[in-house]
Structures are given as C-alpha cells and as structure tokens.
Short mmCIF file of C-alpha atoms and ligand atoms in Angstrom, two decimals:
data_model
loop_
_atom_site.label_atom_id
_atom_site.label_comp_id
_atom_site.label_asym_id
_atom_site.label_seq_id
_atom_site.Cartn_x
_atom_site.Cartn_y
_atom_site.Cartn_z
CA UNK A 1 119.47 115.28 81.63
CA UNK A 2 118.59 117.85 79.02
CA UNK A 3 116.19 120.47 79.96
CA UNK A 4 113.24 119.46 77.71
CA UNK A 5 113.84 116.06 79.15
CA UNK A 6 113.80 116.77 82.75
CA UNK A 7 110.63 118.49 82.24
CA UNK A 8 108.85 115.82 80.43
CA UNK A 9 109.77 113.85 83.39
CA UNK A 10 108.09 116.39 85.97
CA UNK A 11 104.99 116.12 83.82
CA UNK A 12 105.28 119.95 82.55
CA UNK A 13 104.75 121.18 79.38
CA UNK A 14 105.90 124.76 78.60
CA UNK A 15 102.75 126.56 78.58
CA UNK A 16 101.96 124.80 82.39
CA UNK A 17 104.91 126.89 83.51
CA UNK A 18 103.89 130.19 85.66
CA UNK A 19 104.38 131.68 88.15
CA UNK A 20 102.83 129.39 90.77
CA UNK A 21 105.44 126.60 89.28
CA UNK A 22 108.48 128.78 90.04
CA UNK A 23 108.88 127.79 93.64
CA UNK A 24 108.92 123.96 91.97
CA UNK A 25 111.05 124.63 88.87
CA UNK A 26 113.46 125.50 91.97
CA UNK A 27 113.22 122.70 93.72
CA UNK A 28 113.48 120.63 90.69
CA UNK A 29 116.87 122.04 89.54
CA UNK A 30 118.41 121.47 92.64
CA UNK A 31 117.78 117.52 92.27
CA UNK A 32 117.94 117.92 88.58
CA UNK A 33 119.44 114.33 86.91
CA UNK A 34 118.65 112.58 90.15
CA UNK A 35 116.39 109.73 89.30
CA UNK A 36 114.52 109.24 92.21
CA UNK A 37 114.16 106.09 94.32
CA UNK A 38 110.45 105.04 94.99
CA UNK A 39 109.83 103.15 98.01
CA UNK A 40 105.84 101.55 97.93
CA UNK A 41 104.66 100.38 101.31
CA UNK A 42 101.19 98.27 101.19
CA UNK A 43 99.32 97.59 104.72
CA UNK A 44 97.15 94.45 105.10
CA UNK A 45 93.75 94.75 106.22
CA UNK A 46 94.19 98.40 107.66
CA UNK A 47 90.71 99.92 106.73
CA UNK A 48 89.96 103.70 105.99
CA UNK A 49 89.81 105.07 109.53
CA UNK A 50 92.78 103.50 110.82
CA UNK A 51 95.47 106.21 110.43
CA UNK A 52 95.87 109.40 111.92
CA UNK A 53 94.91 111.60 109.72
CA UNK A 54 91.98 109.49 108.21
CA UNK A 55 90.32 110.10 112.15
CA UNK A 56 92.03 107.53 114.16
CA UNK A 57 91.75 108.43 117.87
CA UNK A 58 93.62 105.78 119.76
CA UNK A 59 96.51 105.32 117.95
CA UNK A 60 98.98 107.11 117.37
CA UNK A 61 100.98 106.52 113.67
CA UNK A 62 102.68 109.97 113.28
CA UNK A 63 105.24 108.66 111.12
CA UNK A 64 102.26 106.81 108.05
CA UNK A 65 100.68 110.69 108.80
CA UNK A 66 103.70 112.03 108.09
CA UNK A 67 104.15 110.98 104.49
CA UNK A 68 100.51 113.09 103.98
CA UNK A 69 101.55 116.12 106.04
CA UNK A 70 104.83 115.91 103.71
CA UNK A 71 103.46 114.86 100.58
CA UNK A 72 99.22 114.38 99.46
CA UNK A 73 96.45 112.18 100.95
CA UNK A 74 94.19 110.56 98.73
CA UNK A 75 90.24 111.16 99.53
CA UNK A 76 89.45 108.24 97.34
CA UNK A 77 92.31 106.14 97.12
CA UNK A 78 91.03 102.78 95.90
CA UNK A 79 92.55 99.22 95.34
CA UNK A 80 91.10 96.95 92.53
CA UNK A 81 90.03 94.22 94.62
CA UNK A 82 88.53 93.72 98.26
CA UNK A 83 91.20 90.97 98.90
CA UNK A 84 94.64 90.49 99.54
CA UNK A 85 96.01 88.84 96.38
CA UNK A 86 93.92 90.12 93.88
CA UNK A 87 95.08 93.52 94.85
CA UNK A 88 98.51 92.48 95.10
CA UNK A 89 97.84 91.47 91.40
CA UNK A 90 96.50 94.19 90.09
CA UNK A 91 99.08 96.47 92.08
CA UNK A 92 101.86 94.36 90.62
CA UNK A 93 100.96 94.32 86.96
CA UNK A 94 98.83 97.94 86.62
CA UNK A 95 96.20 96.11 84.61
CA UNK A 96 93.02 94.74 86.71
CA UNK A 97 93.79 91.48 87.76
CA UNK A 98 90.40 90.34 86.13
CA UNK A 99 91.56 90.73 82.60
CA UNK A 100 94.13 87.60 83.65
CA UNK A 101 91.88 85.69 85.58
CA UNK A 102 93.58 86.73 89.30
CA UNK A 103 90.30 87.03 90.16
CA UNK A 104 90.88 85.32 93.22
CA UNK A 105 92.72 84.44 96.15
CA UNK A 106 94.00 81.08 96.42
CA UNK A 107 92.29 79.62 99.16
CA UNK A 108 94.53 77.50 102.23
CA UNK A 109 97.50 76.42 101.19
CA UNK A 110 96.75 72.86 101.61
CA UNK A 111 94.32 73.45 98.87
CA UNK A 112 96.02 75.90 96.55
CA UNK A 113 95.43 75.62 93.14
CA UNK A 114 98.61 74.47 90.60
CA UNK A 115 97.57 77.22 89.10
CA UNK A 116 98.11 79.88 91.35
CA UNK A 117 99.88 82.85 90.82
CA UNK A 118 99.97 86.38 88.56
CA UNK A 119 100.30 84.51 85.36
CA UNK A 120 104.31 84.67 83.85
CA UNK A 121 102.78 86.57 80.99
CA UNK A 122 102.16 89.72 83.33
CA UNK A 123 105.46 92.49 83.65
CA UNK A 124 105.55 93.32 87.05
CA UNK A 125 106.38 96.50 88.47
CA UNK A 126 109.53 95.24 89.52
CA UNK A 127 110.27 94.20 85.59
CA UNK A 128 109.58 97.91 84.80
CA UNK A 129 111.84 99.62 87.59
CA UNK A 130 114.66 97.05 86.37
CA UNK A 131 114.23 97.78 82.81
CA UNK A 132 114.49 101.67 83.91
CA UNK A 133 118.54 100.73 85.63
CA UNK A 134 116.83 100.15 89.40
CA UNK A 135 117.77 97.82 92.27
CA UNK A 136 114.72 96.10 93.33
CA UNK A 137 113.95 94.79 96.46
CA UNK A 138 110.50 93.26 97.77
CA UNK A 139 110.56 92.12 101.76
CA UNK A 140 107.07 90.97 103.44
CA UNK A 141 104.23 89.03 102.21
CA UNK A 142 103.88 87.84 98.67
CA UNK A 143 100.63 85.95 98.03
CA UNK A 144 101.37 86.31 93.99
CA UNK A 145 102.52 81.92 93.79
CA UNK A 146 104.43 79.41 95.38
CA UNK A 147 106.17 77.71 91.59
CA UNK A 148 109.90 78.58 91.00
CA UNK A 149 108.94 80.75 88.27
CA UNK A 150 106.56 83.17 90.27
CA UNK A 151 108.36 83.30 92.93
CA UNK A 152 109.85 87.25 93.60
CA UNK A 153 113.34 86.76 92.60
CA UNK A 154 111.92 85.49 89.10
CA UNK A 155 109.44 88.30 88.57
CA UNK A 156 111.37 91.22 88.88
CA UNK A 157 112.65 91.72 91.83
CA UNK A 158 116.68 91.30 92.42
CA UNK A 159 116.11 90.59 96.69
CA UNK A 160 113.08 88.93 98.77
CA UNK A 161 112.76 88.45 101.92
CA UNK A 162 109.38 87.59 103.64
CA UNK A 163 107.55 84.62 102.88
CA UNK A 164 104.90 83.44 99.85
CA UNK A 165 101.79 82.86 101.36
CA UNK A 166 98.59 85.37 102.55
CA UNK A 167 99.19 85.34 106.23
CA UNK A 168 101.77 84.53 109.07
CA UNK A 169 102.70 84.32 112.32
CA UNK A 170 104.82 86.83 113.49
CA UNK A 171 105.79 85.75 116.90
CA UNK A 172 109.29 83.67 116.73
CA UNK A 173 107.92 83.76 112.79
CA UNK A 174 110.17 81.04 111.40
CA UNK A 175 109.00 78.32 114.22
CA UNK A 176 105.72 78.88 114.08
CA UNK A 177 102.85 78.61 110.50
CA UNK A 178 102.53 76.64 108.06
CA UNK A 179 105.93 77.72 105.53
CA UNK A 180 109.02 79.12 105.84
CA UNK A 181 110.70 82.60 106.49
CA UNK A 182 112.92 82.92 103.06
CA UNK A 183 116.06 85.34 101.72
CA UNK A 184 115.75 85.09 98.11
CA UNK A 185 114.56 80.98 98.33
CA UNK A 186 116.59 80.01 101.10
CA UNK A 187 114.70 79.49 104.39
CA UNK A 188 115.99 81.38 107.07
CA UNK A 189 115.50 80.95 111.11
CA UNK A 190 113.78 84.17 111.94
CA UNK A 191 113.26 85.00 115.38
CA UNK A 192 111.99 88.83 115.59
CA UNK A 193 108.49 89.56 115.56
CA UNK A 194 107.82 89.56 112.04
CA UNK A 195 106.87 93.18 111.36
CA UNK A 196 110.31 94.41 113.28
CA UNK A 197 111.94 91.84 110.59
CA UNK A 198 110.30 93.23 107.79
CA UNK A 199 111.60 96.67 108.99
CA UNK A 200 114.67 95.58 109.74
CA UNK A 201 115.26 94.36 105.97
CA UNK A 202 113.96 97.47 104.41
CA UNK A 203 116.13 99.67 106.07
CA UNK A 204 118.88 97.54 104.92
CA UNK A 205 118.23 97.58 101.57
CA UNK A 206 117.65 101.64 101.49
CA UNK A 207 121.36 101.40 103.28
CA UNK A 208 122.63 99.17 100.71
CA UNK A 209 121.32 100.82 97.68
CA UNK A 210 121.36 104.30 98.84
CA UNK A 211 124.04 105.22 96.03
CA UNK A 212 121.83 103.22 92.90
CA UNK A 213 118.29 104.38 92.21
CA UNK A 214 116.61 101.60 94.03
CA UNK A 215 113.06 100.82 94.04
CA UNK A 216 112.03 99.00 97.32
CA UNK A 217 108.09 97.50 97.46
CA UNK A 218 107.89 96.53 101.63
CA UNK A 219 104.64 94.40 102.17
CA UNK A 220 103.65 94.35 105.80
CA UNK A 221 101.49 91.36 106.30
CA UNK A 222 100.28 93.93 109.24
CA UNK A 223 97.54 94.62 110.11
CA UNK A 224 96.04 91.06 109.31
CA UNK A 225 95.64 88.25 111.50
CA UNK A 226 96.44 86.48 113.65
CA UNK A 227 96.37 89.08 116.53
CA UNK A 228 99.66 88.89 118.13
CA UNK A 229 101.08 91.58 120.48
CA UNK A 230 104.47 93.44 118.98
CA UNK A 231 106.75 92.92 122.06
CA UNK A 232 107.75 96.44 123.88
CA UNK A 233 104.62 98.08 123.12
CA UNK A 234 102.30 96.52 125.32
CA UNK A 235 102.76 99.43 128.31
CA UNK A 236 101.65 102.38 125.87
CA UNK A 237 98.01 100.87 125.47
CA UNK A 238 97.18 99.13 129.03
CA UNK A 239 94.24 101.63 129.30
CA UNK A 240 92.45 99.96 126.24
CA UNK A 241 90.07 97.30 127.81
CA UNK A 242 89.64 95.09 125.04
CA UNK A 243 91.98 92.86 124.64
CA UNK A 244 91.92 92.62 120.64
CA UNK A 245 91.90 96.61 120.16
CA UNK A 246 94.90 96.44 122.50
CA UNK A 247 96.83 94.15 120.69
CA UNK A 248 95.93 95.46 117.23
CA UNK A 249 97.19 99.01 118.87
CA UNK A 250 100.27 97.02 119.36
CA UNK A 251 100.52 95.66 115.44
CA UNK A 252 100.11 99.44 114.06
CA UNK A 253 102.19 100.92 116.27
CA UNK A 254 105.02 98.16 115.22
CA UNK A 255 104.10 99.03 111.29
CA UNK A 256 103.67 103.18 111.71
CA UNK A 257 107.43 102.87 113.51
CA UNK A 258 108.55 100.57 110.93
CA UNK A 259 107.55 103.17 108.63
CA UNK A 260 108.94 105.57 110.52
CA UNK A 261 112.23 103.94 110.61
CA UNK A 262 112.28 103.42 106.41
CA UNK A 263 111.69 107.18 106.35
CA UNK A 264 114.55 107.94 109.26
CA UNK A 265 117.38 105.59 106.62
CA UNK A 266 116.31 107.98 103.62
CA UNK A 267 116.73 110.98 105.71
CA UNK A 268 119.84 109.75 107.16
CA UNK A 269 121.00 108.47 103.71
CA UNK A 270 120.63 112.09 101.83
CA UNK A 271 118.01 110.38 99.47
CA UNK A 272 114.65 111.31 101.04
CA UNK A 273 113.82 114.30 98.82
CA UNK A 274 114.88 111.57 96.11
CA UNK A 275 112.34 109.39 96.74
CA UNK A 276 108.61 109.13 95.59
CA UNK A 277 106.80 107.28 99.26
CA UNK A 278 103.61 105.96 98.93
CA UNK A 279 101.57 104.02 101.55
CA UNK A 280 98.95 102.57 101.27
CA UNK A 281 96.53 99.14 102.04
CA UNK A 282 95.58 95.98 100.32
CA UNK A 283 91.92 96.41 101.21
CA UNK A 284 89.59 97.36 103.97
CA UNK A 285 89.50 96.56 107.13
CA UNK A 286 88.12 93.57 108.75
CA UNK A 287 86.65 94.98 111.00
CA UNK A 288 85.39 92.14 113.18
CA UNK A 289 88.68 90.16 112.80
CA UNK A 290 91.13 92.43 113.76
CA UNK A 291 89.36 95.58 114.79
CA UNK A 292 90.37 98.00 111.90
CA UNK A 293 87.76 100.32 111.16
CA UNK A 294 87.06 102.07 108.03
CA UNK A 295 84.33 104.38 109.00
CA UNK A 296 82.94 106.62 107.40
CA UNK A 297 82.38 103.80 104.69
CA UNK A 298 80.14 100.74 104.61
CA UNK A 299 81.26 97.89 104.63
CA UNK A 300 84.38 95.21 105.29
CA UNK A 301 87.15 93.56 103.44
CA UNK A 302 85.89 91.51 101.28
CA UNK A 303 82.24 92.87 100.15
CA UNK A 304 82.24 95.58 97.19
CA UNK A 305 80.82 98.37 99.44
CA UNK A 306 83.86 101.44 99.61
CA UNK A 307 84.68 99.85 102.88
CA UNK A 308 86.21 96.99 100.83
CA UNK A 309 87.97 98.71 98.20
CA UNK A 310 88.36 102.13 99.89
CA UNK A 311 91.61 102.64 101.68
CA UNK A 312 94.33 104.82 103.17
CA UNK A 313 96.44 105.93 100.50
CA UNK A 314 99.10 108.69 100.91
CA UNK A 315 102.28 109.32 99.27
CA UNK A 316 105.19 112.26 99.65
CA UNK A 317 107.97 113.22 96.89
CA UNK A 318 109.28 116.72 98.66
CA UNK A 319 109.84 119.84 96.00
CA UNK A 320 107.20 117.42 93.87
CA UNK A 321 104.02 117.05 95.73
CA UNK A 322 103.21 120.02 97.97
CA UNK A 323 103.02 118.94 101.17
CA UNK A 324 99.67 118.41 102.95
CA UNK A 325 97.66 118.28 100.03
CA UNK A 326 94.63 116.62 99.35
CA UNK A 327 93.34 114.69 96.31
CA UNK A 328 89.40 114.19 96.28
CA UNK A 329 89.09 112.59 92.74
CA UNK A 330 89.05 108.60 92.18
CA UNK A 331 92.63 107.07 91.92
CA UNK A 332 93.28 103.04 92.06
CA UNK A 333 96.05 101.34 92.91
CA UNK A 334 96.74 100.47 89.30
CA UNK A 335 97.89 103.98 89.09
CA UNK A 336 101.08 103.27 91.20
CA UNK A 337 102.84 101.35 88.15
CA UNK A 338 102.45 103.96 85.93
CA UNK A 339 102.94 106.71 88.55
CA UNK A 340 106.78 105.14 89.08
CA UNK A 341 107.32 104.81 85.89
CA UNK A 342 106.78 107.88 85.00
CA UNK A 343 108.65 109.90 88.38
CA UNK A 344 111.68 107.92 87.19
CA UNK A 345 111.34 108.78 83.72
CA UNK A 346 109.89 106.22 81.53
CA UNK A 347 106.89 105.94 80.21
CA UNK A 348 104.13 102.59 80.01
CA UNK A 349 103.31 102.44 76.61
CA UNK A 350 99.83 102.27 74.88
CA UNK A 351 100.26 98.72 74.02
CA UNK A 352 101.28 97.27 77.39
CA UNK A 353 97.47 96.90 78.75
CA UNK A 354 98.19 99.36 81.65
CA UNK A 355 94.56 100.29 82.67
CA UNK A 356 96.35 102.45 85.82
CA UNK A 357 97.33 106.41 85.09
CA UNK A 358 100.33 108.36 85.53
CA UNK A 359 98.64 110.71 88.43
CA UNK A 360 101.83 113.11 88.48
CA UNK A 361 99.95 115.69 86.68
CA UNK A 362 97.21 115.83 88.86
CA UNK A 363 98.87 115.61 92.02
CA UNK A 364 102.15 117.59 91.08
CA UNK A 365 100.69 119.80 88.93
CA UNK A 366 97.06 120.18 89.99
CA UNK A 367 96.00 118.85 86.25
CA UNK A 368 92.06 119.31 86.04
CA UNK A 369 89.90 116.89 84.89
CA UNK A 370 89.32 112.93 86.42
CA UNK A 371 92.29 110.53 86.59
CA UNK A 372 89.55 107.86 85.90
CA UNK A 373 85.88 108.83 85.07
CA UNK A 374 84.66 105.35 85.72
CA UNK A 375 86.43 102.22 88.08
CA UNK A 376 85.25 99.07 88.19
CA UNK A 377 85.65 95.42 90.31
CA UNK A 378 84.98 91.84 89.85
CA UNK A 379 84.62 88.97 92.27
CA UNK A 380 82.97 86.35 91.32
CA UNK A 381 79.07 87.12 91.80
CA UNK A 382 80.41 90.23 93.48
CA UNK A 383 80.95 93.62 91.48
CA UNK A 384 81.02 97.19 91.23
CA UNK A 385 81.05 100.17 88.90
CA UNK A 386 81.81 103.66 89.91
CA UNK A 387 80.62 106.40 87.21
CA UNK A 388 81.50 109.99 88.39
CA UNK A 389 79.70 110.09 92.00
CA UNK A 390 77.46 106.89 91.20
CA UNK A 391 78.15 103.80 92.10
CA UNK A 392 76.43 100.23 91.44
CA UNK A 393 76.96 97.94 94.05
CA UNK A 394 76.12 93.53 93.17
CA UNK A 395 77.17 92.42 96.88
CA UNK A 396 74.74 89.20 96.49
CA UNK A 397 72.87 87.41 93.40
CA UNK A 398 69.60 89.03 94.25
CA UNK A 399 70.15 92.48 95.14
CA UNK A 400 72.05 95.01 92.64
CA UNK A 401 71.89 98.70 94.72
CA UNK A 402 72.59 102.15 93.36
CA UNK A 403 74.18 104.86 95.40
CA UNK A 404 75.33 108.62 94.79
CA UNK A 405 78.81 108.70 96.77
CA UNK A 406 78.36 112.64 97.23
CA UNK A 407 75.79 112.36 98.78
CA UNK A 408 75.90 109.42 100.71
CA UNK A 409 79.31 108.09 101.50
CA UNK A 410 78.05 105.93 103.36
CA UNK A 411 76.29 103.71 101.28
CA UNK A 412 72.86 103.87 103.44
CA UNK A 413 70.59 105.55 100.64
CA UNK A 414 70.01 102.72 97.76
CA UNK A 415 68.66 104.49 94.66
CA UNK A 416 68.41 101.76 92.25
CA UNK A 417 64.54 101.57 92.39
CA UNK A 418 64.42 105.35 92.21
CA UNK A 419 66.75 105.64 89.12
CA UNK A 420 66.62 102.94 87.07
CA UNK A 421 67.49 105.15 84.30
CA UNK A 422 71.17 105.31 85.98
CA UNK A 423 71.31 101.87 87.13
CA UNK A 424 71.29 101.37 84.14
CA UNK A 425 73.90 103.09 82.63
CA UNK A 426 76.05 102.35 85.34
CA UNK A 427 75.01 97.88 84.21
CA UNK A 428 76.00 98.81 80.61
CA UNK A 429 79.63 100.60 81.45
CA UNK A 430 80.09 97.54 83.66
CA UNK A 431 79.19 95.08 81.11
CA UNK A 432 81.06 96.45 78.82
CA UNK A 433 84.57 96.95 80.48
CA UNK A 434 83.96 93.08 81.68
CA UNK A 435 84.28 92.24 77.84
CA UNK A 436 87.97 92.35 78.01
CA UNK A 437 87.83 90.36 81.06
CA UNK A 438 89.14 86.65 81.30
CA UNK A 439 87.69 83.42 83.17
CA UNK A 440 89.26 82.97 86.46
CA UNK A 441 92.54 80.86 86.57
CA UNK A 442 91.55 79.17 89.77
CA UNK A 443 88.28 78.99 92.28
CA UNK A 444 88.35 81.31 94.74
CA UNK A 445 86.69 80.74 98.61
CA UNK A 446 87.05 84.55 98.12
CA UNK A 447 83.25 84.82 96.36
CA UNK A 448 82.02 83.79 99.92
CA UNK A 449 80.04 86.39 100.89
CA UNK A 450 81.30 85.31 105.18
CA UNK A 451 85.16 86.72 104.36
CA UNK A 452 84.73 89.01 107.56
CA UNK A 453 83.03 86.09 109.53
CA UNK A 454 85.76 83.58 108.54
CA UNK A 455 88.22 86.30 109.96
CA UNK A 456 86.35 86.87 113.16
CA UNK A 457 86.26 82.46 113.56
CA UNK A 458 89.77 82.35 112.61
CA UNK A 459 90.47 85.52 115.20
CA UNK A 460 88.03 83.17 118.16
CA UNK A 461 90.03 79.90 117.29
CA UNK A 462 93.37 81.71 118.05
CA UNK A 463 91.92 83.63 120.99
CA UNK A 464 91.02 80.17 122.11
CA UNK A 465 94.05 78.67 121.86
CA UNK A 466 93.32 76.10 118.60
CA UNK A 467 95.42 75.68 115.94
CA UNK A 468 95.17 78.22 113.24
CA UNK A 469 93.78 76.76 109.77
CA UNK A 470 96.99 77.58 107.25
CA UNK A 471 97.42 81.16 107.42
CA UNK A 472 97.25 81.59 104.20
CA UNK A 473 93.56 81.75 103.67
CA UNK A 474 93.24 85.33 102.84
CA1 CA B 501 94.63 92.01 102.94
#
C-alpha cells in the first residue's frame, strides 16, 4: 500500500500527525498492507447495564469487557430502532430503516407479511465487505425475510448458518420451534444448545478464513427469550434465588464465553491485532421478560425512552483504538457500515444514502466535534429526536415529553411544558428528517405500546409449561 494510501485509510491527514500519533504511526507500520478482518457481534435484548463494565454485578462477562478494556466503550452507543429487525435493518444497510419502510418487525410467523424483509434494493454490509475482496460469513439469527432472494446467502453474505426468524429455541434447537436450523438453505439437525452452536460456527469460519480478509457478522439470538438454561453453567449461579435471573445468568455467561472463544481463534490465528471487534445489542433490555436491565436509563425494549435504543456498544482494533477508552458523544449503529468500510479501506460514497458515519476519526484519532449532532427514530405513533443533550420523546398519541439527557439521564424530569420554545425545535428537526422517510412495507404488532408485557406473557406461558406462540414474534 503506498504511504499516502495507508494513511488515508487510518483516517490521518498530514497535519493530524504529532507527536502523540507516533506511538500509532508505529503500530501501524508494523501491520502496514494488512487489511484487517472485522468481526461484528450483535446481542439480543441485552439492555445497558448488563455487561461488566456498564455496572453488572452478578455476572461475570470478562471476555464482552474485554473488547472495551482493549479497545473503546461507547457512553452513548445507540441502535436506530427499539426492536429486533428494524435494527437489524438499519445495521445491515447504514441508512435508517424508515427511509425503506422496515419500520417494523414482522409480527409471528404464521402471520408474516409477503412482504417482509430489507427490501432487495438495499446493499448490505455484507455487499460492501465483498465488493472490498472479503469472505463473508453471517451465523445466528436473521429476522431480515424468509423469500429466496432475502435470504443471507443472496444478500451478501458467502456462508449462513443460524436460522431466519426473530427468536428460537435453543435447547436440542433443530427439534424444537417453529423453523429449521439451516447451513446456507439446507436444514441441518442441530443438537447443541443454540448459543454454543452459534459459537461453534464462528470460530470455524475465523479458522477457515484466517489467511483471506474475512468479515464475520455473528448474531446471538441471546439474550432473548425463551429462558432456557445453557447446560454446564448451572453450578456457578445456584446462589441466585430467582429462578429467571439464574437462568438468564446462564444465557450471558454462554454468549460472554462464546465471545470469548471468537476472540481466543483470532489470537490463536495471528489475526487479532488485524481485526476491527465490535459488540454490541439489538436494543434494550426487556427487562420484565428476561431480566436484562438497562439502568441507569428509562425505559424497555420497545418504547423510545434511551432504555430502548440505548445499548452496550464496545469495539477493540489494537495499535488503532487505544485501549480502555471512552467515547461520550452520540454514535448509532448505522455508523458500523461505514466504520468497516472505511478500516478496510473503502469508502461509502455520497450518493449511496448512508445516513451512518465513519467514527475512525473520532475514536482513533480523538477528532473533535459530534459524529451526529441530531439522531432520530420512528415507530409507528412512537418517535424520538435527539438534538445535542435534548431529547423529544412521543411514547403514546397524547403525550410528547422533553428531556435534557445531561442532566437527567434518566428521563424523570419532562420539560416540554417548561420549554416549549425547544420542544419545538426539537418537532421541526424531527419533521423534517421524516420527509425523506417512506410508508411502512408491512404492519407491524411492534407499534403496541405492551412489547415488554407480551415478553413477560410469553416468558409466564413458557415458565408454565404452554406452548410458545411462534418464536418469531419479536
Ligand atoms: Ca432484540
């Protein structure tokens, strides 16, 4: 790579280089023409407080803290949507999933819409990392459309395993649910608990790839229901009483050393400091459904409050990010696309629609200034705006609250009444970034204000020993 190249990549320009940079500019040679391998890892349902170092007391996941303490956490890391395939939309594509009408999630699989699915007309990241040379592997849960033509292996991706739908069983996972266990589109009979599968898959992929740049997107369908205990790891949590918090201790502990085993095959393989990591979750916890907690934050999957869209979000790239950082401005997971793209040296153009930013230059090289100075999220009758610290929160068709995030975090303190002047403002940047939105494609049962009741039914039924409604309902 010529010099003036390799730098572009890193995000430097000339007059960015002193003396602070040196120790990086060394780092940087030594994996000079390397392109790296980026490995994305997206949680379901895990809410703000459920790792380590986001304050998580009774569960241990050294190995998701680990990618911070190596790399930089994200204060307020955000997805675009409070759902599961909404996100996965908007993660996929690096546009919100609004301006395509993915505006929600499909609703049981008996019942899913023909439409379902990010439209054919979106690039997915896995279209970009194979147009930059990459292998491309997905394994876990899709959610993004059942139809030949959305299915992974058609939208980017060379390898899938996992299955299409929101939600499955992951106890002797090909005999139980509602669909099948697939490699590529053939149905295979999996037996391991579905998590250790997932894992298992990823790590053979880094092992088969670990000579090709490779870009590998593993999508745990943990933490979300159903509640099933991860076999072997029932002993380390017998002194939690309640039986749910015990068994969810059981499901993170199966993803955090699933993680921890992904990061083991880089090491092993040579390629870890050739590899961009991020982690990060679909949306916030459900708190009442599977016990995943996102304090300090209001709110639940599913509602617009930060505990909906406000989530852990860390990522490592050693001699690139300095290890434990922190990042306190606004990111999105729309960022991630162009944040790839860029670490493996291409470049989104103006014209592909890519409302995500390349954060490299604020979290490699400490760039001032906002990666976004305004964010924004629609649900149906549900929607939000975040301007600087303020945000406007529509959670219901009569109420429209104003908070300052600076101030209150947690979303107690609702200002609208005392500054309408704001509100305001914050209505009229809303309104006018929902110009380029789209209709929705499909209904969604995801406007229903109940999403972290119809968890917490769903979680009873199963408790109770009834049938699960198709898993696929989130
Ligand atoms: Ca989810």
């Amino acid at each position: 790579m010529k010099r003036r190249d390799f730098l572009k990549t890193c995000g430097i320009t000339a007059a960015a280089v002193a003396a602070h940079d040196l120790w990086r500019l060394e780092a940087l040679a030594a994996s000079a023409g390397k392109r790296p391998n980026v490995v994305l890892i997206l949680a379901d349902d895990l809410g703000y407080a459920s790792i380590g170092v986001q304050g998580l007391k009774d569960i241990p996941t050294p190995n998701i803290d680990s990618i911070a303490k190596n790399g930089v956490r994200f204060t307020q890391g955000y997805v675009s949507c409070p759902l599961c395939s909404p996100t996965r939309a908007g993660l996929m594509s690096g546009r919100y999933q609004t301006r395509f009408g993915h505006e929600f999630n499909p609703g049981p699989l008996r019942n899913v819409s023909e439409s379902f699915g990010l439209p054919v007309s979106q690039k997915t990241f896995g279209n970009w990392m194979k147009d930059q040379g990459y292998a491309t592997g997905y394994v876990g849960k899709w959610h993004l459309g059942y139809k030949p033509d959305l299915k992974p292996t058609k939208r980017g991706f060379d390898e899938f395993f996992g299955f299409l739908s929101g939600g499955h069983p992951y106890l002797n996972p090909s005999a139980q649910g509602n669909e099948p266990i697939l490699r590529g589109t053939e149905t295979v009979d999996e037996k391991e608990y579905l998590t250790d599968a997932f894992t298992r898959e990823a790590v053979a992929f880094v092992e088969k790839h670990k000579a090709d740049p490779f870009f590998l997107y593993l999508g745990y369908n943990a933490v979300h229901t159903p509640m099933q205990i991860a076999p072997g790891r029932e002993e380390k949590f017998k002194e939690i009483a309640d039986e749910k918090r015990r068994t969810f201790a059981t499901m993170m502990t199966a993803m955090d050393e699933g993680v921890g085993a992904v990061l083991k095959k880089l090491r092993e393989t040579g390629v870890e400091d050739d590899t961009l990591i991020i982690f990060l979750s679909d949306n916030g916890g459900p708190t009442g459904a599977n016990t995943s907690k996102n304090d300090p934050l209001n709110g639940v999957k599913g509602t617009m409050y930060e505990g909906g869209i406000r989530v852990p979000f860390v990522a490592q790239w050693n001699g690139h990010i300095p290890a434990g950082s922190l990042y306190e401005n606004p990111v999105i997971s729309l960022d991630l696309l162009p944040t790839a793209v860029a670490a493996v040296g291409g470049k989104v153009g103006e014209d592909a629609g890519i409302d995500g930013v390349n954060l490299l230059p604020y979290i490699v090289d400490r760039k001032d200034g906002l990666p976004h100075d305004r964010l924004f999220w629609r649900m149906g009758g549900k929607r939000a705006a975040r301007v600087g610290d303020w945000k406007m929160v529509h959670e219901s068709a009569d109420q429209t609250m104003l908070f300052d995030l600076k101030a209150d975090i947690g979303e107690k303190n609702d200002l609208a009444a005392k500054e309408p002047d704001k509100l305001k403002e914050l209505q009229a940047a809303y309104d006018e970034w929902n110009t380029k939105n789209v209709a929705p494609l499909w209904g969604g049962g995801a406007a229903r204000p109940a999403a972290g009741q119809r968890q917490g039914r769903l979680a009873r039924r199963q408790t109770e020993g009834q049938p699960a409604p198709a898993a696929d309902a989130k």
